[in-house]
PDB file of C-alpha atoms in Angstrom:
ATOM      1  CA  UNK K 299     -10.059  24.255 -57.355  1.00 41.00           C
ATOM      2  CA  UNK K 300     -10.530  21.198 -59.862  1.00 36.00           C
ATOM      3  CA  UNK K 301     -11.116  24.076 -62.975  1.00 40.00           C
ATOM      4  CA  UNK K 302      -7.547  25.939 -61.510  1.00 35.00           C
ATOM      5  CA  UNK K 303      -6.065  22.142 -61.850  1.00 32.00           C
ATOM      6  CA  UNK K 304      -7.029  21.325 -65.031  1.00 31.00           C
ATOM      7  CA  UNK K 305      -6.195  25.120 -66.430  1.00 37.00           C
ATOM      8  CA  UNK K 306      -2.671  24.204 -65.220  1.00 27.00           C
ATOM      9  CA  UNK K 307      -2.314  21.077 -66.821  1.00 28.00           C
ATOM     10  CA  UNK K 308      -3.742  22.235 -70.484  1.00 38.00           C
ATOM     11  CA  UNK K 309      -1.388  25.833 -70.379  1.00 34.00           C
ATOM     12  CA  UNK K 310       1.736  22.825 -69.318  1.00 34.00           C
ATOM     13  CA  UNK K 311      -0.049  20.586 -72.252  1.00 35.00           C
ATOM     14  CA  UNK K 312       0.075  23.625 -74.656  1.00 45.00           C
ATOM     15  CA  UNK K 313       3.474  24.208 -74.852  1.00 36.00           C
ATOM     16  CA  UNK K 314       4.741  22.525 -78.078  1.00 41.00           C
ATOM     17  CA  UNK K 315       8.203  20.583 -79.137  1.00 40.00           C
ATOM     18  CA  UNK K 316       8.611  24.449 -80.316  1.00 44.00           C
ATOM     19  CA  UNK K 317       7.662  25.894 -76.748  1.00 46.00           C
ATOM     20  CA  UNK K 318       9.613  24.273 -74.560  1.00 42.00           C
ATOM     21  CA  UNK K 319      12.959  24.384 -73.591  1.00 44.00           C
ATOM     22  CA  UNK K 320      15.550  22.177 -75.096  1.00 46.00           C
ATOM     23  CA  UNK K 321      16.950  19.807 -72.395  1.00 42.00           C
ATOM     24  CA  UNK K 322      20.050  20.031 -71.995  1.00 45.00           C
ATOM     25  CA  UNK K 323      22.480  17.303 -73.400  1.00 46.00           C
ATOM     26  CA  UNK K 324      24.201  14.840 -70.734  1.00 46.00           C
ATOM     27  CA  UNK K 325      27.673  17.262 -70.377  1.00 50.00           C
ATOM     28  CA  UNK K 326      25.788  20.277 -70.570  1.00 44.00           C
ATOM     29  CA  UNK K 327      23.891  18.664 -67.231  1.00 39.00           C
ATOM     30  CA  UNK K 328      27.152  18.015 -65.517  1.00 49.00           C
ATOM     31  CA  UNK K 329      28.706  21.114 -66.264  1.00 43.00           C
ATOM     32  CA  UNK K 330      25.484  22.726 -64.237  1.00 36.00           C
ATOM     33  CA  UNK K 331      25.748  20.483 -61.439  1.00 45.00           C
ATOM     34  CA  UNK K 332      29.467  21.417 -61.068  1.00 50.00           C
ATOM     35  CA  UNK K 333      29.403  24.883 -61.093  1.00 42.00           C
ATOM     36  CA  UNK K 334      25.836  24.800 -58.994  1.00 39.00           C
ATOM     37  CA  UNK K 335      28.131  22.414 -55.915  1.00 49.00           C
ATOM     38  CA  UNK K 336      30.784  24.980 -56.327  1.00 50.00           C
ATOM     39  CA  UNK K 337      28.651  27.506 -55.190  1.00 48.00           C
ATOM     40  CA  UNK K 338      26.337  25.776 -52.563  1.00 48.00           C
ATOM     41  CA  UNK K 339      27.457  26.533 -48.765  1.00 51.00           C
ATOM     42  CA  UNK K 340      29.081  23.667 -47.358  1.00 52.00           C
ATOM     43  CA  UNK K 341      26.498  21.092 -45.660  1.00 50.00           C
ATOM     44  CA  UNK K 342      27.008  19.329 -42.457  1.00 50.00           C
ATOM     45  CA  UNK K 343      24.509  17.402 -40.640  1.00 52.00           C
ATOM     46  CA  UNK K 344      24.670  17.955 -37.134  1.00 52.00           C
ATOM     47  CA  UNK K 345      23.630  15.042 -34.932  1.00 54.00           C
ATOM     48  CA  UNK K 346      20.703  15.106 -32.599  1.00 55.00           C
ATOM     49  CA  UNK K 347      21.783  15.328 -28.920  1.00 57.00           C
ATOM     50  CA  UNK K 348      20.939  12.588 -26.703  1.00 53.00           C
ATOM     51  CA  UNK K 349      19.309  13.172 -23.861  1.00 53.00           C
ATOM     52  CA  UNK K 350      22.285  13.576 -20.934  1.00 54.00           C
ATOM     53  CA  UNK K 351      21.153  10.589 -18.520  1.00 51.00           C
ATOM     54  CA  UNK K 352      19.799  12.009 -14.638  1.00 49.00           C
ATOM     55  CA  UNK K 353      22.511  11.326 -12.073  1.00 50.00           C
ATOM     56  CA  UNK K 354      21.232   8.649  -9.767  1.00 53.00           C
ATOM     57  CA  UNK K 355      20.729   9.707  -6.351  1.00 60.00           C
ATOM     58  CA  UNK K 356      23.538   9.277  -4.307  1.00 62.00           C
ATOM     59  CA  UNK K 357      22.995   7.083  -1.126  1.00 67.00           C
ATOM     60  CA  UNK K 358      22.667   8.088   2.102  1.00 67.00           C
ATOM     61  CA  UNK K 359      25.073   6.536   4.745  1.00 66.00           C
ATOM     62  CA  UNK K 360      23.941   4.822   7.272  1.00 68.00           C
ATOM     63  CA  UNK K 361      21.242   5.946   9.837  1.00 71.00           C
ATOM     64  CA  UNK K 362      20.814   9.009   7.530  1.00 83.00           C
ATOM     65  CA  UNK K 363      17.837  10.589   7.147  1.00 82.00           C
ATOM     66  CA  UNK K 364      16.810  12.998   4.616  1.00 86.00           C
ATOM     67  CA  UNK K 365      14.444  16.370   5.865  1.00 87.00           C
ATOM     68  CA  UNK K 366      13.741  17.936   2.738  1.00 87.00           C
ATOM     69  CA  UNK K 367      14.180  21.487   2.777  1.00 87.00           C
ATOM     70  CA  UNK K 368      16.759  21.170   5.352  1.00 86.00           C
ATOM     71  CA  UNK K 369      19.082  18.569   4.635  1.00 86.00           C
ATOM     72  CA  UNK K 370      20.006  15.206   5.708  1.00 86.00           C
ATOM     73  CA  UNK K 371      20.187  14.213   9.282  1.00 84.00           C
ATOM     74  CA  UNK K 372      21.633  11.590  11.879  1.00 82.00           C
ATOM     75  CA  UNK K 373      19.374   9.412  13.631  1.00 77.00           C
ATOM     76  CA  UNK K 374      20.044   6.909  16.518  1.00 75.00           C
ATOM     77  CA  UNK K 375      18.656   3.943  16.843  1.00 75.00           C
ATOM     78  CA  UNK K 376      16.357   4.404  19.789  1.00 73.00           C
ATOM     79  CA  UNK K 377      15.197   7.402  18.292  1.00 72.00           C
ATOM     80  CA  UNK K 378      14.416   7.327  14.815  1.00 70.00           C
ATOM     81  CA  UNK K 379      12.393  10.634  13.976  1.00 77.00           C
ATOM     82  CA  UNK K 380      14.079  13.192  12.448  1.00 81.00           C
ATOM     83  CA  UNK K 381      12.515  15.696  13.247  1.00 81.00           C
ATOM     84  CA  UNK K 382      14.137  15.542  16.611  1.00 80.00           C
ATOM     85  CA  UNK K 383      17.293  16.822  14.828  1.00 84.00           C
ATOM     86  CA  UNK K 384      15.976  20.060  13.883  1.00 88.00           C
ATOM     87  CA  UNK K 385      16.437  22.969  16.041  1.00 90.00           C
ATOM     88  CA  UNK K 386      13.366  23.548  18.187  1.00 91.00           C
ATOM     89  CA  UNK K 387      13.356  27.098  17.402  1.00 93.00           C
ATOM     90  CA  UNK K 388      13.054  26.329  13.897  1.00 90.00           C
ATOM     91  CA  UNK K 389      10.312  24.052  14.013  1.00 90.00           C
ATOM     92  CA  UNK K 390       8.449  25.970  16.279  1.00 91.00           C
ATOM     93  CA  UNK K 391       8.749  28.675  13.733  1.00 92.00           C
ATOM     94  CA  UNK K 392       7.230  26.549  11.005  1.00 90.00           C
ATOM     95  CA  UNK K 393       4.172  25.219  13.039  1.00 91.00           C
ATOM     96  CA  UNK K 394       3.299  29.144  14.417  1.00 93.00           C
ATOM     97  CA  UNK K 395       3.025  30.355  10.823  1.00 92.00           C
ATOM     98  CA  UNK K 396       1.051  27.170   9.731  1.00 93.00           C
ATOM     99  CA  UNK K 397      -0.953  27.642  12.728  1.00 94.00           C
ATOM    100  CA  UNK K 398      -1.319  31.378  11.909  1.00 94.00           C
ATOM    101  CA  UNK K 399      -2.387  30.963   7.931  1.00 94.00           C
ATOM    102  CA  UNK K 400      -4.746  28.345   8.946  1.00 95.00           C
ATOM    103  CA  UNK K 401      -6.564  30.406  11.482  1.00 95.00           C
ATOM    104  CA  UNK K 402      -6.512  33.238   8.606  1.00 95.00           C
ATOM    105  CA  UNK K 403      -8.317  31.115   5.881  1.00 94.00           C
ATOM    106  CA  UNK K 404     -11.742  32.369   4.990  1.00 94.00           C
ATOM    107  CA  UNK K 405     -12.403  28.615   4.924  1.00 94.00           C
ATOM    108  CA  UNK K 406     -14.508  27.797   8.044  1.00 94.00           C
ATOM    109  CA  UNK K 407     -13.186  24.238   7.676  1.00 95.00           C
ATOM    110  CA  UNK K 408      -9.053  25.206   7.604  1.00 96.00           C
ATOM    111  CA  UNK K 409      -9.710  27.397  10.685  1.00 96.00           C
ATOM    112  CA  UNK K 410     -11.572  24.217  12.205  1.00 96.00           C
ATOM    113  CA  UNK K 411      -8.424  22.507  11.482  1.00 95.00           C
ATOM    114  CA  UNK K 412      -5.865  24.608  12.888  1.00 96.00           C
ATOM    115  CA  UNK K 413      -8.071  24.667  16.432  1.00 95.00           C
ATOM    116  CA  UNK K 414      -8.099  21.439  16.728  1.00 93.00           C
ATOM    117  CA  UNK K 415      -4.135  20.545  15.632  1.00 93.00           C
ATOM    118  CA  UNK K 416      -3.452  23.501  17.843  1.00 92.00           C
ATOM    119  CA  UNK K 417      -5.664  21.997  20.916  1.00 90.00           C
ATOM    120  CA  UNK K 418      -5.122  18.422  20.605  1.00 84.00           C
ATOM    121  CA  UNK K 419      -2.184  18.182  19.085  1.00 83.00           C
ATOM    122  CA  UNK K 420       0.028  21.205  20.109  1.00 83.00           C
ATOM    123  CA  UNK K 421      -1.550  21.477  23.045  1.00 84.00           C
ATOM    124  CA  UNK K 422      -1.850  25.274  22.512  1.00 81.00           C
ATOM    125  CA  UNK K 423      -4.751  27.076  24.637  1.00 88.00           C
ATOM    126  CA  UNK K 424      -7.021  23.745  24.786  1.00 90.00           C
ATOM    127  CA  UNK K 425     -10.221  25.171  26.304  1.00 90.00           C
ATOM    128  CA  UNK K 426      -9.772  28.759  23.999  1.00 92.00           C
ATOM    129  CA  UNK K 427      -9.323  26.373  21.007  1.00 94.00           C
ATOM    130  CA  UNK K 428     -12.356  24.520  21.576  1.00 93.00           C
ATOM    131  CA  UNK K 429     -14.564  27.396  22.777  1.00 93.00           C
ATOM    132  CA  UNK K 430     -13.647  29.016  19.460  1.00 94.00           C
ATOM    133  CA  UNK K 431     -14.277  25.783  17.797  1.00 94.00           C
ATOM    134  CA  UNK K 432     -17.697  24.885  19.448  1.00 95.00           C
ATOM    135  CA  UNK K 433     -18.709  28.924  18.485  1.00 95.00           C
ATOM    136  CA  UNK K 434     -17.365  28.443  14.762  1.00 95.00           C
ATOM    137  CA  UNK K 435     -19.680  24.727  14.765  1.00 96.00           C
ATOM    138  CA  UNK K 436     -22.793  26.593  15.969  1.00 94.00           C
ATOM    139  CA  UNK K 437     -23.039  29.344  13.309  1.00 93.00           C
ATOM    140  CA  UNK K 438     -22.195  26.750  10.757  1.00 90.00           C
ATOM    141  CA  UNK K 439     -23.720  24.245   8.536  1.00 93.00           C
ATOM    142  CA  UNK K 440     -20.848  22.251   8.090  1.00 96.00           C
ATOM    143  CA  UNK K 441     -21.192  18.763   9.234  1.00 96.00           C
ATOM    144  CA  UNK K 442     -16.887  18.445   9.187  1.00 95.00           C
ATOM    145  CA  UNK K 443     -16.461  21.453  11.335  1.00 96.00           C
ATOM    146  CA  UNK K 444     -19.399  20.268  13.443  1.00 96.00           C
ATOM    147  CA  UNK K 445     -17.821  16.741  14.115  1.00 95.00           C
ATOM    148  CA  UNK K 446     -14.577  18.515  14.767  1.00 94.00           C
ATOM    149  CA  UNK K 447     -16.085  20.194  17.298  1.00 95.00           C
ATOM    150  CA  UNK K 448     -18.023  17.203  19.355  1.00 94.00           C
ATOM    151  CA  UNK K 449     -14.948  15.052  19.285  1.00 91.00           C
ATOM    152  CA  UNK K 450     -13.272  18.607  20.774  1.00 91.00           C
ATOM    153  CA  UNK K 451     -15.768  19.121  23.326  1.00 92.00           C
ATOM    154  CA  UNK K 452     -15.474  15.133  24.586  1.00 86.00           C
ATOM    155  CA  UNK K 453     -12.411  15.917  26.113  1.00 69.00           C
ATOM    156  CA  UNK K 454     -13.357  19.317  28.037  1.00 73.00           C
ATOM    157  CA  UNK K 455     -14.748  18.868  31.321  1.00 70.00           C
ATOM    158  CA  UNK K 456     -18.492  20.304  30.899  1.00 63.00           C
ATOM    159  CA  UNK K 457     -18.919  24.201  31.953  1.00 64.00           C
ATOM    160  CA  UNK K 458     -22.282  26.015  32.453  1.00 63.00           C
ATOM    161  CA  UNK K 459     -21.300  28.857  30.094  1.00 70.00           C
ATOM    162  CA  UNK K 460     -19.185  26.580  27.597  1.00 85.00           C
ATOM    163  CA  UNK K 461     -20.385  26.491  24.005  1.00 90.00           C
ATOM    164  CA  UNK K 462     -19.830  22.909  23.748  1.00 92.00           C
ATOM    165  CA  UNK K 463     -23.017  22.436  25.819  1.00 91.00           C
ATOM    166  CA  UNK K 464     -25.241  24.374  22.647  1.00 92.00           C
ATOM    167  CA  UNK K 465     -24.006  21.204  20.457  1.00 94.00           C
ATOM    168  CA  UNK K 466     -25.698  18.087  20.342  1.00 94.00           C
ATOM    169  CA  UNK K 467     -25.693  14.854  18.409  1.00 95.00           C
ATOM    170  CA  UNK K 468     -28.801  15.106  16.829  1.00 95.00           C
ATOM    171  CA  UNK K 469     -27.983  18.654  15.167  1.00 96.00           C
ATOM    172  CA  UNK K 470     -25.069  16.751  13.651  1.00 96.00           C
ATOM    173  CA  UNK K 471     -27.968  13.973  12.183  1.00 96.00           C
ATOM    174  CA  UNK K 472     -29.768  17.017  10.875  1.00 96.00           C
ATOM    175  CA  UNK K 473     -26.470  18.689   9.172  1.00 96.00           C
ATOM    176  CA  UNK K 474     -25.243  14.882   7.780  1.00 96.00           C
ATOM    177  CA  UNK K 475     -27.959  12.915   7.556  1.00 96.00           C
ATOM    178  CA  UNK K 476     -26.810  10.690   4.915  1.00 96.00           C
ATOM    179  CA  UNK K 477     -23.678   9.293   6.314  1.00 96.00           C
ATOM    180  CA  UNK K 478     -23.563   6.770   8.957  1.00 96.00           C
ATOM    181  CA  UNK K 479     -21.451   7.896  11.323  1.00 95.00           C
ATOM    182  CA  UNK K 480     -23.637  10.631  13.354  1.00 96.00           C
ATOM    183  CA  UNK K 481     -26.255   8.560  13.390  1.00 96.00           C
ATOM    184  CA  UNK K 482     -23.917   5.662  15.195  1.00 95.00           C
ATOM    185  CA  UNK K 483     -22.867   8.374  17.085  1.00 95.00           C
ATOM    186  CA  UNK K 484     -26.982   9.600  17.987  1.00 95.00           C
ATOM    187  CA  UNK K 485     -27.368   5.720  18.834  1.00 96.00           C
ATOM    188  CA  UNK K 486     -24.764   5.414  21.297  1.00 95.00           C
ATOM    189  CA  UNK K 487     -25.883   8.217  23.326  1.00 95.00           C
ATOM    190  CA  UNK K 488     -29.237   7.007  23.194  1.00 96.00           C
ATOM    191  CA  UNK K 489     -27.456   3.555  24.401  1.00 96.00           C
ATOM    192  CA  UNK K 490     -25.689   5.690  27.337  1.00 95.00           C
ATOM    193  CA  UNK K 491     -29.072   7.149  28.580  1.00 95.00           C
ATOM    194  CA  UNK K 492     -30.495   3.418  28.126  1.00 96.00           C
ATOM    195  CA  UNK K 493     -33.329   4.868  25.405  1.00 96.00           C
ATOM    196  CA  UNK K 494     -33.305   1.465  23.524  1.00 95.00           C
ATOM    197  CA  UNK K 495     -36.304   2.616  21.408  1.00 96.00           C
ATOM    198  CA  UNK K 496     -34.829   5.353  20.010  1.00 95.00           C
ATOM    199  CA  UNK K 497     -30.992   3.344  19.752  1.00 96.00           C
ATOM    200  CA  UNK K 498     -33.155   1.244  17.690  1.00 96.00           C
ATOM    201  CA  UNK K 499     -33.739   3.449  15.700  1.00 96.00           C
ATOM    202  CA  UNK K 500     -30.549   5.104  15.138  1.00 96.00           C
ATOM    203  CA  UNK K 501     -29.232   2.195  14.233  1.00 96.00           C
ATOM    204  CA  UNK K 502     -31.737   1.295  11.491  1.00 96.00           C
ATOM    205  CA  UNK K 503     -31.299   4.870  10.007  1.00 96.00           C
ATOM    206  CA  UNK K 504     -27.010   4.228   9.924  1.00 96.00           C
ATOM    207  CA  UNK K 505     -27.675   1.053   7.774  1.00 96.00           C
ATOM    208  CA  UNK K 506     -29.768   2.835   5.446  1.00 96.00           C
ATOM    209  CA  UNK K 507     -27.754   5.905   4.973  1.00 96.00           C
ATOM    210  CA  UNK K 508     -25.645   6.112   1.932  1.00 95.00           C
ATOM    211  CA  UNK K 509     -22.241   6.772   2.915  1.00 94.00           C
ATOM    212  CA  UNK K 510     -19.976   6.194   6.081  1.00 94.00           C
ATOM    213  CA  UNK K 511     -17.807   9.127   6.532  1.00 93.00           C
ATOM    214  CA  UNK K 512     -15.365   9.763   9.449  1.00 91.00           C
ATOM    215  CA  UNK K 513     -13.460  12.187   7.443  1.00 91.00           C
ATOM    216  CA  UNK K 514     -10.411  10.778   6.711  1.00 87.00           C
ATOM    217  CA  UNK K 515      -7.622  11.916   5.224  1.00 87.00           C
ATOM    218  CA  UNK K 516      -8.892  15.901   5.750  1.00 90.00           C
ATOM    219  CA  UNK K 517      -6.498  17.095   7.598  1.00 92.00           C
ATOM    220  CA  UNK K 518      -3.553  16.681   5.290  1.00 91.00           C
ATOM    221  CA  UNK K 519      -5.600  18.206   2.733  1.00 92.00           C
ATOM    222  CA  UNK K 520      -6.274  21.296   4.632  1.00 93.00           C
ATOM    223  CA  UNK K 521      -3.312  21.738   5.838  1.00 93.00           C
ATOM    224  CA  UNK K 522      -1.774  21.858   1.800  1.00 90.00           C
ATOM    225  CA  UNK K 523      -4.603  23.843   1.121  1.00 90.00           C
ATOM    226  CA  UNK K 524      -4.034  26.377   3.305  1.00 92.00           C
ATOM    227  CA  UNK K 525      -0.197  26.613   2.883  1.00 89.00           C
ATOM    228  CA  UNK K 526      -0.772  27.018  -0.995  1.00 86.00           C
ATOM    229  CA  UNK K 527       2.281  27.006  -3.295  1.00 81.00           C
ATOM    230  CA  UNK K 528       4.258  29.814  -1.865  1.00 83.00           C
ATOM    231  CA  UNK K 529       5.440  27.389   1.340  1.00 87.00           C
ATOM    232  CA  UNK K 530       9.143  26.914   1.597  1.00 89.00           C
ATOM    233  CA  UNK K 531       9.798  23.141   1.615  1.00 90.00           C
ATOM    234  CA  UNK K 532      10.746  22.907   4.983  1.00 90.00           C
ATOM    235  CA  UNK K 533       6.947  24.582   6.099  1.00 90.00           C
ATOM    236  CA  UNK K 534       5.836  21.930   4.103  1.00 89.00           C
ATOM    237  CA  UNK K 535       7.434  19.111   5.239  1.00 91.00           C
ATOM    238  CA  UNK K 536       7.012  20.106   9.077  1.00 91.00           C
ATOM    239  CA  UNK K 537       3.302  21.040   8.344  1.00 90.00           C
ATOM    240  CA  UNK K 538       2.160  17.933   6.522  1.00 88.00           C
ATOM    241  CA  UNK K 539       4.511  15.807   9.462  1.00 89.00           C
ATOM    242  CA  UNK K 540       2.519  17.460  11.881  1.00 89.00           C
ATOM    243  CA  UNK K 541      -1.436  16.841   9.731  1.00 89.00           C
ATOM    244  CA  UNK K 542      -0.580  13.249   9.028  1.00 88.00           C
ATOM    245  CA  UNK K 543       0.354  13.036  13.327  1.00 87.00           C
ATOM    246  CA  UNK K 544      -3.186  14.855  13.464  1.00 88.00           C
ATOM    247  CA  UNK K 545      -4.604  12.430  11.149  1.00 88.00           C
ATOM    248  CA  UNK K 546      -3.357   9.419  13.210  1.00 87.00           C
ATOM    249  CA  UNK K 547      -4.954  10.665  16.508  1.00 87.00           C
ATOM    250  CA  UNK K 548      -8.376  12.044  14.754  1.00 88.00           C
ATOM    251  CA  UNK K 549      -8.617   7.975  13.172  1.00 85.00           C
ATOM    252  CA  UNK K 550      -8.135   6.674  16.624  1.00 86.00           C
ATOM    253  CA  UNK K 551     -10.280   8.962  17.977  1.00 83.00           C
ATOM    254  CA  UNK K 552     -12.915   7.223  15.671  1.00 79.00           C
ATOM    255  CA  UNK K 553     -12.269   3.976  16.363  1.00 74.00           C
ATOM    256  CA  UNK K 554     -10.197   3.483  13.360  1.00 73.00           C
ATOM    257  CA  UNK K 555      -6.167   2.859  12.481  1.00 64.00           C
ATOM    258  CA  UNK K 556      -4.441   5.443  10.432  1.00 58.00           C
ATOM    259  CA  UNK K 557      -3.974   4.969   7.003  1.00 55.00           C
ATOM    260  CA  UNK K 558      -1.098   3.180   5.779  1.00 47.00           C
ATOM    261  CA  UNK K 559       0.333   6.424   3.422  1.00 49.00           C
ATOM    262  CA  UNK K 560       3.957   5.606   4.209  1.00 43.00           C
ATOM    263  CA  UNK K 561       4.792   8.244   5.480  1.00 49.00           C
ATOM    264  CA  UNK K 562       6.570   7.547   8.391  1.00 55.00           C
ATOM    265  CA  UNK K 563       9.929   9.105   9.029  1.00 69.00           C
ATOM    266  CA  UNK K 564      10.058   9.314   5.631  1.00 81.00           C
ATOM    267  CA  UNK K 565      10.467  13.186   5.157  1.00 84.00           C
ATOM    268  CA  UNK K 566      12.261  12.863   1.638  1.00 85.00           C
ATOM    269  CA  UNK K 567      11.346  15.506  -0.526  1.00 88.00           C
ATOM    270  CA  UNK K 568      10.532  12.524  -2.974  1.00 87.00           C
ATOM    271  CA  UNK K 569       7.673  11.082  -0.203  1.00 86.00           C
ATOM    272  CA  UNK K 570       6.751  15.197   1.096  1.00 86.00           C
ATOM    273  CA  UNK K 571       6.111  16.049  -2.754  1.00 85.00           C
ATOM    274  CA  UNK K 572       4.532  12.645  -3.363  1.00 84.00           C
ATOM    275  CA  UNK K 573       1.752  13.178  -0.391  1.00 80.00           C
ATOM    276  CA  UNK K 574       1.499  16.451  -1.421  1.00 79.00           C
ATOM    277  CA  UNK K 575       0.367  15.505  -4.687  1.00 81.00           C
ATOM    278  CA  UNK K 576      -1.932  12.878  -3.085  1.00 77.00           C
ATOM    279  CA  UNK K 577      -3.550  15.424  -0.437  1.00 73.00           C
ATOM    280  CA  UNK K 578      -4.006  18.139  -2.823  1.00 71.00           C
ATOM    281  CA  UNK K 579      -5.829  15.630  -5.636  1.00 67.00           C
ATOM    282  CA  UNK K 580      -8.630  15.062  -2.967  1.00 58.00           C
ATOM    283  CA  UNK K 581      -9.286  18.312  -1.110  1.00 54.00           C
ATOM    284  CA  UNK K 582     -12.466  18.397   0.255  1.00 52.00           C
ATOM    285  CA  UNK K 583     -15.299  20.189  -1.281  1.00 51.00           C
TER     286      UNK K 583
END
């Protein structure tokens, strides 16, 4: 590269006061320029665009609600959801094909999911939900579907050929045995059948295990999971209302208050896409 350089500069060196090319006097170089401009295509500059300002968001009037994919909605006072304004029929519609994709999943943990929304929440064939759920927890070694299916199986009255009976407590110690909450749950039975020894016990074992883990926040994220992009935003927004409803009663089902997402009767499409985002960051592994 330097040797090609250097070849350059001696052949430019070389040529002589007889070599080169007489430069042009003064006139000479304005009678160039002249007739070269006479020729040139006219130049304009053309000025960058600015960027056209987003239209802010006109307000709603008063007592207005927005449902995102279906439009905005009046609300009285003494009853604020909105989702009381859409037509039955319709959300019905949305929940059954929820319900139906969920039970579809290969997932063992989004069919878990839709049982229980379907038997606790919906209210939907209770004691066929759980059955299925307390046969899905047996051949599994999930610890989340298992503890789906004990809190399920708490609320059925006790039958000699129910499934619920093959589940126990300490088979959820032996699927989780690192977070605290089976074992709390292993020490309050013992507590119930006054084995103090072995609540002793439990208890020690909770305090040493690693985590504390009552699942939060998984049924929002299974829900989005399971609805995938192709959901119309209305599906969405009445299927995430209904997981984060789920989500409130499987918290207080654990002793705990529902998280504080915001939520509410906030069904903007702003707030829908914005827990969207937030339940599909986190999906369970």
């Amino acid at each position: 590269m330097w040797a090609a350089g250097v070849a350059v500069l001696a052949w430019w060196a070389g040529w002589g006061a007889g070599n080169r090319a007489p430069v042009p006097e003064p006139r000479a170089v304005q009678v160039i320029g002249q007739k070269l401009s006479a020729h040139a295509p006219p130049t304009s500059e053309v000025p960058t665009p600015l960027p056209t300002p987003a239209a802010p968001k006109a307000a709603l009037p008063l007592g207005t609600i927005e449902v995102c994919g279906f439009g905005p909605v009046q609300v009285p006072p003494d009853d604020p959801d909105p989702l009381q304004r859409i037509p039955p029929a319709l959300r019905q519609s949305a929940l059954d094909a929820m319900d139906a994709t969920m039970l579809a999943s290969d997932d063992p943990r989004v069919r878990a999911a839709a049982l229980w929304m379907g038997a606790r929440i919906r209210g939907h064939e209770v004691r066929a939900r759980i059955e299925q759920m307390a046969r899905l927890a047996v051949a599994s070694q999930d610890p989340y579907v298992y503890a789906m299916a004990l809190e399920a199986c708490q609320g059925l009255r006790p039958a000699e050929d129910s499934h619920c009976a093959l589940l126990s407590r300490a088979q959820w110690v032996r699927l989780d045995p690192d977070n605290a909450v089976p074992w709390q749950a292993l020490a309050a039975e013992a507590r119930e059948h006054d084995e103090r020894l072995a609540e002793s016990l439990a208890l020690q074992l909770a305090e040493r295990a690693a985590r504390n883990d009552v699942h939060a926040g998984w049924l929002p994220r299974l829900v989005d999971q399971a609805l995938g992009a192709q959901a119309a935003p209305l599906q969405r927004t009445l299927a995430l209302s209904a997981s984060w409803s789920a989500e409130a009663v499987w918290a207080a089902s654990h002793g705990q208050a529902a998280r504080a997402d915001g939520q509410g009767y906030d069904l903007s499409c702003e707030n829908v896409n914005r827990m969207q985002r937030r339940a599909s960051s986190a999906l369970p592994r």
